[in-house]
Amino acid sequence: MAIYEFNGVAPRVHPTAFIHPLACLIGQVVVEAYCFIAPFASLRGDFGLIKVGEGSNIQDSCTLHVKHGEVCELGGNSHVGHGAIVHGAYLEPDCLIGMNAVVMDDVRIGEKSIVAASAFLKAGLVVPPRSLVAGLPAAVVRELTDAEIAQKLAATGRYQELAVDCHHSLRSVV
């Protein structure tokens, strides 16, 4: 797997987290328990800290980065969809970032919120808890229902199970 020390700081990965061998972690990166990091995800902690909270998943081809001296933090059970970019943002627990969404610096997303696929969240946007966010530029569309939040939590749970399954059964073949 591609895990690199940078300026004397190496990523820290909990032993229950699964990092795919084709993912890349550099420098100040912390991945907590039961996380799933998919192929081609790039978590570049060369300028600042990237923290991935317990039970979170970062799917294929996602990019997490941060400005110099800043922090990019995903609260527990965060779910970052295929191809999304999260740059210097803070996600409270149980958020979902849709596929190909872009979340810029200093964005704060309230717990149990969902960002729609391909949304663009401008720097500094503050999203209240339980919000659906969509658009270019993104805006809060409405409050999420209990059923929508339950569906998101179930999907994140499947990725937590996938992390465990990959430790036991994912094998390279020729």
Coordinates of C-alpha atoms in Angstrom, one line a residue:
M1 CA 0.0 0.0 0.0
A2 CA 1.2 3.5 -0.7
I3 CA 1.7 5.1 2.7
Y4 CA 4.5 7.8 2.8
E5 CA 6.2 9.7 5.6
F6 CA 6.6 13.4 4.8
N7 CA 8.8 15.8 6.8
G8 CA 9.2 13.1 9.5
V9 CA 5.5 12.5 9.9
A10 CA 3.9 9.2 8.9
P11 CA 0.2 8.5 8.5
R12 CA -1.4 6.7 11.4
V13 CA -3.9 4.0 10.5
H14 CA -5.9 2.0 13.0
P15 CA -5.4 -1.8 12.5
T16 CA -9.1 -2.4 11.9
A17 CA -9.2 0.2 9.1
F18 CA -8.8 -1.1 5.5
I19 CA -6.6 0.9 3.1
H20 CA -6.7 -0.5 -0.4
P21 CA -3.1 -1.0 -1.8
L22 CA -3.9 1.4 -4.6
A23 CA -4.8 4.2 -2.2
C24 CA -2.2 6.8 -1.2
L25 CA -1.7 8.4 2.2
I26 CA 1.0 11.0 2.7
G27 CA 2.2 12.7 5.9
Q28 CA -0.2 14.0 8.5
V29 CA -3.1 11.6 8.0
V30 CA -5.0 9.8 10.8
V31 CA -7.4 7.0 9.8
E32 CA -9.5 5.8 12.8
A33 CA -11.1 2.3 13.4
Y34 CA -13.3 0.5 10.9
C35 CA -12.7 3.0 8.0
F36 CA -12.6 1.9 4.4
I37 CA -10.3 3.7 2.0
A38 CA -10.9 2.6 -1.7
P39 CA -8.6 2.3 -4.6
F40 CA -7.1 5.6 -6.0
A41 CA -8.1 7.7 -3.0
S42 CA -5.5 10.3 -2.3
L43 CA -5.2 11.7 1.3
R44 CA -2.4 14.2 1.1
G45 CA -1.4 15.5 4.6
D46 CA 1.7 17.4 3.3
F47 CA 0.5 20.9 4.2
G48 CA -1.8 20.1 7.2
L49 CA -3.7 17.4 9.1
I50 CA -6.3 15.1 7.5
K51 CA -8.4 13.2 10.0
V52 CA -10.8 10.4 9.0
G53 CA -13.2 9.6 11.9
E54 CA -14.1 6.1 13.0
G55 CA -16.3 4.1 10.6
S56 CA -15.9 6.5 7.7
N57 CA -15.4 5.5 4.1
I58 CA -13.6 7.3 1.3
Q59 CA -14.5 5.8 -2.1
D60 CA -12.6 5.4 -5.4
S61 CA -10.7 8.4 -6.8
C62 CA -11.5 10.8 -3.9
T63 CA -9.0 13.5 -3.0
L64 CA -8.6 15.0 0.5
H65 CA -6.2 17.8 1.0
V66 CA -5.8 21.0 3.1
K67 CA -4.2 24.4 3.0
H68 CA -0.9 25.0 4.9
G69 CA -1.3 24.6 8.6
E70 CA -5.0 23.8 8.4
V71 CA -7.1 20.7 9.2
C72 CA -9.5 18.6 7.1
E73 CA -11.6 16.5 9.4
L74 CA -14.3 13.9 8.7
G75 CA -16.4 13.1 11.7
G76 CA -17.3 9.5 12.5
N77 CA -19.4 7.6 9.9
S78 CA -18.6 10.1 7.1
H79 CA -19.3 8.7 3.6
V80 CA -17.4 10.4 0.7
G81 CA -18.6 9.2 -2.7
H82 CA -16.6 8.3 -5.8
G83 CA -14.5 11.1 -7.2
A84 CA -15.4 13.7 -4.6
I85 CA -12.9 16.3 -3.4
V86 CA -12.8 17.5 0.2
H87 CA -10.3 20.4 0.7
G88 CA -9.9 21.7 4.2
A89 CA -13.5 21.2 5.3
Y90 CA -15.0 19.9 8.5
L91 CA -17.7 17.3 8.4
E92 CA -19.7 16.6 11.5
P93 CA -20.6 12.9 12.1
D94 CA -22.8 10.9 9.8
C95 CA -22.5 13.1 6.7
L96 CA -22.5 11.9 3.1
I97 CA -20.7 13.7 0.3
G98 CA -22.1 12.7 -3.1
M99 CA -20.1 11.5 -6.1
N100 CA -17.9 14.1 -7.8
A101 CA -18.9 16.8 -5.3
V102 CA -16.4 19.5 -4.4
V103 CA -16.2 20.7 -0.8
M104 CA -13.9 23.7 -0.4
D105 CA -11.8 25.2 2.4
D106 CA -13.5 26.1 5.7
V107 CA -16.8 24.6 4.8
R108 CA -18.6 23.1 7.9
I109 CA -21.2 20.5 7.3
G110 CA -23.7 19.8 10.1
E111 CA -24.2 16.3 11.3
K112 CA -26.4 13.9 9.3
S113 CA -26.3 16.1 6.2
I114 CA -26.1 14.9 2.6
V115 CA -24.3 16.8 -0.2
A116 CA -25.7 15.9 -3.6
A117 CA -23.6 14.4 -6.4
S118 CA -21.6 17.1 -8.4
A119 CA -22.5 19.9 -5.9
F120 CA -19.9 22.7 -5.4
L121 CA -19.7 24.0 -1.9
K122 CA -17.9 27.4 -1.9
A123 CA -15.3 28.2 0.8
G124 CA -16.7 29.1 4.2
L125 CA -20.2 27.7 3.6
V126 CA -21.9 26.6 6.9
V127 CA -24.5 23.8 6.5
P128 CA -27.0 23.2 9.3
P129 CA -27.5 19.6 10.6
R130 CA -29.8 17.3 8.7
S131 CA -29.6 19.3 5.5
L132 CA -29.7 18.3 1.8
V133 CA -27.3 20.5 -0.1
A134 CA -27.2 20.7 -3.9
G135 CA -26.3 22.9 -6.8
L136 CA -23.5 25.0 -8.4
P137 CA -22.9 26.8 -6.2
A138 CA -24.5 24.6 -3.6
A139 CA -27.2 25.7 -1.2
V140 CA -29.4 24.1 1.4
V141 CA -32.4 22.6 -0.4
R142 CA -34.3 21.2 2.5
E143 CA -34.2 19.3 5.8
L144 CA -33.6 15.5 5.4
T145 CA -36.3 13.1 6.6
D146 CA -35.6 10.4 9.2
A147 CA -36.0 7.8 6.4
E148 CA -33.3 9.4 4.3
I149 CA -30.9 9.6 7.3
A150 CA -31.6 6.0 8.1
Q151 CA -30.8 5.0 4.5
K152 CA -27.5 6.9 4.6
L153 CA -26.5 5.2 8.0
A154 CA -27.3 1.8 6.5
A155 CA -25.1 2.4 3.5
T156 CA -22.2 3.6 5.7
G157 CA -22.7 0.4 7.8
R158 CA -22.2 -1.7 4.6
Y159 CA -18.9 0.0 4.0
Q160 CA -17.8 -0.7 7.6
E161 CA -18.6 -4.3 7.0
L162 CA -16.7 -4.1 3.7
A163 CA -13.6 -3.0 5.6
V164 CA -13.8 -6.1 7.8
D165 CA -14.4 -8.4 4.8
C166 CA -11.5 -6.9 2.8
H167 CA -9.1 -7.7 5.7
H168 CA -10.2 -11.4 5.5
S169 CA -10.9 -12.0 1.9
L170 CA -9.4 -9.5 -0.6
R171 CA -6.5 -11.1 -2.4
S172 CA -4.4 -10.1 -5.4
V173 CA -4.5 -12.7 -8.1
V174 CA -2.4 -13.4 -11.2

